[in-house]
Amino acid sequence: LIHSAELEFQKGNFEAAKQHFRRQYQANPTDYKSCLRLALIAERNGDLETSLQYYQDVLQLRPYDVVAMSSLGDLFHHMGHINRAKQQYRKVLQIDPNNFSVTSNY
C-alpha cells in the first residue's frame, strides 16, 4: 500500500496518493511518513488547516523531525503567522544549524 501511495505521489496523482496514504495512516497511526505526505498533499491542495494538523501529528510521533519542523514553519509563514514560523525555524536550526532550507528562507 505504501509503495502504491509513493508511486502515485511521484507521478503527481495526489488524489490517488492521498487515498493510499490515508488508508495506510489509519491502519498504522505511527506511520509518520504517510502522515507527512498527507500534510504535504493537504498543503498543496490549499487545505492549510488539515496540513497543519498532519504536521503537528508528525511532530508528536517524531518531535525532532527537521523536515516536518521546517515544513510547518513554511506553512505558518504562508498562513501569515510570521512569529510562529520563526519559532519553528529556530527549532530546526537548534537541531541542524546548517539546514539549507531554513537558512535560505530565515
C-alpha atoms as a PDB file:
ATOM      1  CA  LEU A   1       0.000   0.000   0.000  1.00  0.00           C
ATOM      2  CA  ILE A   2       2.771   2.461   0.886  1.00  0.00           C
ATOM      3  CA  HIS A   3       4.578   1.644  -2.351  1.00  0.00           C
ATOM      4  CA  SER A   4       1.420   2.407  -4.368  1.00  0.00           C
ATOM      5  CA  ALA A   5       0.981   5.657  -2.482  1.00  0.00           C
ATOM      6  CA  GLU A   6       4.569   6.735  -3.170  1.00  0.00           C
ATOM      7  CA  LEU A   7       4.241   5.863  -6.857  1.00  0.00           C
ATOM      8  CA  GLU A   8       1.066   7.932  -7.182  1.00  0.00           C
ATOM      9  CA  PHE A   9       2.709  10.799  -5.281  1.00  0.00           C
ATOM     10  CA  GLN A  10       5.791  10.746  -7.523  1.00  0.00           C
ATOM     11  CA  LYS A  11       3.596  10.700 -10.649  1.00  0.00           C
ATOM     12  CA  GLY A  12       1.672  13.725  -9.371  1.00  0.00           C
ATOM     13  CA  ASN A  13      -1.560  11.797  -8.847  1.00  0.00           C
ATOM     14  CA  PHE A  14      -2.110  13.462  -5.496  1.00  0.00           C
ATOM     15  CA  GLU A  15      -5.744  12.480  -5.012  1.00  0.00           C
ATOM     16  CA  ALA A  16      -4.952   8.788  -5.513  1.00  0.00           C
ATOM     17  CA  ALA A  17      -1.850   9.130  -3.341  1.00  0.00           C
ATOM     18  CA  LYS A  18      -3.903  10.805  -0.620  1.00  0.00           C
ATOM     19  CA  GLN A  19      -6.329   7.879  -0.545  1.00  0.00           C
ATOM     20  CA  HIS A  20      -3.499   5.347  -0.269  1.00  0.00           C
ATOM     21  CA  PHE A  21      -1.637   7.343   2.395  1.00  0.00           C
ATOM     22  CA  ARG A  22      -4.840   7.897   4.369  1.00  0.00           C
ATOM     23  CA  ARG A  23      -5.602   4.169   4.429  1.00  0.00           C
ATOM     24  CA  GLN A  24      -2.022   3.411   5.444  1.00  0.00           C
ATOM     25  CA  TYR A  25      -2.075   6.031   8.206  1.00  0.00           C
ATOM     26  CA  GLN A  26      -5.432   4.808   9.517  1.00  0.00           C
ATOM     27  CA  ALA A  27      -4.116   1.236   9.582  1.00  0.00           C
ATOM     28  CA  ASN A  28      -0.877   2.324  11.280  1.00  0.00           C
ATOM     29  CA  PRO A  29      -1.207   5.620  13.214  1.00  0.00           C
ATOM     30  CA  THR A  30       2.525   5.590  13.982  1.00  0.00           C
ATOM     31  CA  ASP A  31       3.419   5.796  10.277  1.00  0.00           C
ATOM     32  CA  TYR A  32       4.916   9.275  10.268  1.00  0.00           C
ATOM     33  CA  LYS A  33       5.904   9.055   6.578  1.00  0.00           C
ATOM     34  CA  SER A  34       2.295   8.663   5.447  1.00  0.00           C
ATOM     35  CA  CYS A  35       1.268  11.433   7.817  1.00  0.00           C
ATOM     36  CA  LEU A  36       3.966  13.725   6.423  1.00  0.00           C
ATOM     37  CA  ARG A  37       2.880  13.010   2.854  1.00  0.00           C
ATOM     38  CA  LEU A  38      -0.739  13.748   3.820  1.00  0.00           C
ATOM     39  CA  ALA A  39       0.408  17.091   5.243  1.00  0.00           C
ATOM     40  CA  LEU A  40       2.226  17.921   2.011  1.00  0.00           C
ATOM     41  CA  ILE A  41      -0.756  16.947  -0.143  1.00  0.00           C
ATOM     42  CA  ALA A  42      -3.185  18.940   2.003  1.00  0.00           C
ATOM     43  CA  GLU A  43      -0.918  21.987   1.822  1.00  0.00           C
ATOM     44  CA  ARG A  44      -0.544  21.604  -1.935  1.00  0.00           C
ATOM     45  CA  ASN A  45      -4.338  21.440  -2.239  1.00  0.00           C
ATOM     46  CA  GLY A  46      -4.773  24.609  -0.168  1.00  0.00           C
ATOM     47  CA  ASP A  47      -6.235  22.809   2.850  1.00  0.00           C
ATOM     48  CA  LEU A  48      -3.932  24.570   5.282  1.00  0.00           C
ATOM     49  CA  GLU A  49      -5.749  23.637   8.488  1.00  0.00           C
ATOM     50  CA  THR A  50      -5.622  19.933   7.621  1.00  0.00           C
ATOM     51  CA  SER A  51      -1.983  20.282   6.666  1.00  0.00           C
ATOM     52  CA  LEU A  52      -1.278  21.976   9.999  1.00  0.00           C
ATOM     53  CA  GLN A  53      -2.901  19.115  11.890  1.00  0.00           C
ATOM     54  CA  TYR A  54      -0.918  16.485   9.998  1.00  0.00           C
ATOM     55  CA  TYR A  55       2.376  18.323  10.609  1.00  0.00           C
ATOM     56  CA  GLN A  56       1.539  18.513  14.304  1.00  0.00           C
ATOM     57  CA  ASP A  57       0.730  14.796  14.273  1.00  0.00           C
ATOM     58  CA  VAL A  58       4.110  14.044  12.677  1.00  0.00           C
ATOM     59  CA  LEU A  59       5.855  16.074  15.358  1.00  0.00           C
ATOM     60  CA  GLN A  60       4.024  14.168  18.080  1.00  0.00           C
ATOM     61  CA  LEU A  61       5.380  10.971  16.561  1.00  0.00           C
ATOM     62  CA  ARG A  62       8.855  12.374  15.833  1.00  0.00           C
ATOM     63  CA  PRO A  63       9.450  15.580  17.810  1.00  0.00           C
ATOM     64  CA  TYR A  64      12.830  16.263  16.177  1.00  0.00           C
ATOM     65  CA  ASP A  65      11.899  15.649  12.548  1.00  0.00           C
ATOM     66  CA  VAL A  66      13.518  18.644  10.846  1.00  0.00           C
ATOM     67  CA  VAL A  67      11.599  18.108   7.596  1.00  0.00           C
ATOM     68  CA  ALA A  68       8.266  18.363   9.410  1.00  0.00           C
ATOM     69  CA  MET A  69       9.523  21.246  11.548  1.00  0.00           C
ATOM     70  CA  SER A  70      10.751  23.302   8.611  1.00  0.00           C
ATOM     71  CA  SER A  71       7.650  22.455   6.557  1.00  0.00           C
ATOM     72  CA  LEU A  72       5.486  23.579   9.466  1.00  0.00           C
ATOM     73  CA  GLY A  73       7.489  26.808   9.598  1.00  0.00           C
ATOM     74  CA  ASP A  74       6.875  27.302   5.890  1.00  0.00           C
ATOM     75  CA  LEU A  75       3.169  26.644   6.404  1.00  0.00           C
ATOM     76  CA  PHE A  76       2.990  29.170   9.244  1.00  0.00           C
ATOM     77  CA  HIS A  77       4.772  31.695   7.032  1.00  0.00           C
ATOM     78  CA  HIS A  78       2.336  31.013   4.196  1.00  0.00           C
ATOM     79  CA  MET A  79      -0.574  31.481   6.631  1.00  0.00           C
ATOM     80  CA  GLY A  80       0.845  34.839   7.746  1.00  0.00           C
ATOM     81  CA  HIS A  81       1.902  33.606  11.195  1.00  0.00           C
ATOM     82  CA  ILE A  82       5.418  35.019  10.942  1.00  0.00           C
ATOM     83  CA  ASN A  83       6.353  34.711  14.618  1.00  0.00           C
ATOM     84  CA  ARG A  84       5.252  31.073  14.714  1.00  0.00           C
ATOM     85  CA  ALA A  85       7.232  30.443  11.524  1.00  0.00           C
ATOM     86  CA  LYS A  86      10.356  31.973  13.056  1.00  0.00           C
ATOM     87  CA  GLN A  87       9.868  29.849  16.165  1.00  0.00           C
ATOM     88  CA  GLN A  88       9.784  26.692  14.024  1.00  0.00           C
ATOM     89  CA  TYR A  89      12.825  27.779  12.050  1.00  0.00           C
ATOM     90  CA  ARG A  90      14.753  28.427  15.277  1.00  0.00           C
ATOM     91  CA  LYS A  91      13.919  24.903  16.450  1.00  0.00           C
ATOM     92  CA  VAL A  92      15.225  23.471  13.181  1.00  0.00           C
ATOM     93  CA  LEU A  93      18.446  25.458  13.459  1.00  0.00           C
ATOM     94  CA  GLN A  94      18.992  24.233  17.020  1.00  0.00           C
ATOM     95  CA  ILE A  95      18.978  20.673  15.698  1.00  0.00           C
ATOM     96  CA  ASP A  96      20.551  21.308  12.294  1.00  0.00           C
ATOM     97  CA  PRO A  97      22.427  24.651  12.233  1.00  0.00           C
ATOM     98  CA  ASN A  98      23.330  24.221   8.562  1.00  0.00           C
ATOM     99  CA  ASN A  99      19.829  23.368   7.337  1.00  0.00           C
ATOM    100  CA  PHE A 100      19.807  24.951   3.892  1.00  0.00           C
ATOM    101  CA  SER A 101      16.031  25.221   3.514  1.00  0.00           C
ATOM    102  CA  VAL A 102      15.789  27.232   6.725  1.00  0.00           C
ATOM    103  CA  THR A 103      18.953  29.319   6.408  1.00  0.00           C
ATOM    104  CA  SER A 104      17.962  30.366   2.885  1.00  0.00           C
ATOM    105  CA  ASN A 105      14.459  31.413   3.997  1.00  0.00           C
ATOM    106  CA  TYR A 106      15.037  32.729   7.515  1.00  0.00           C
END
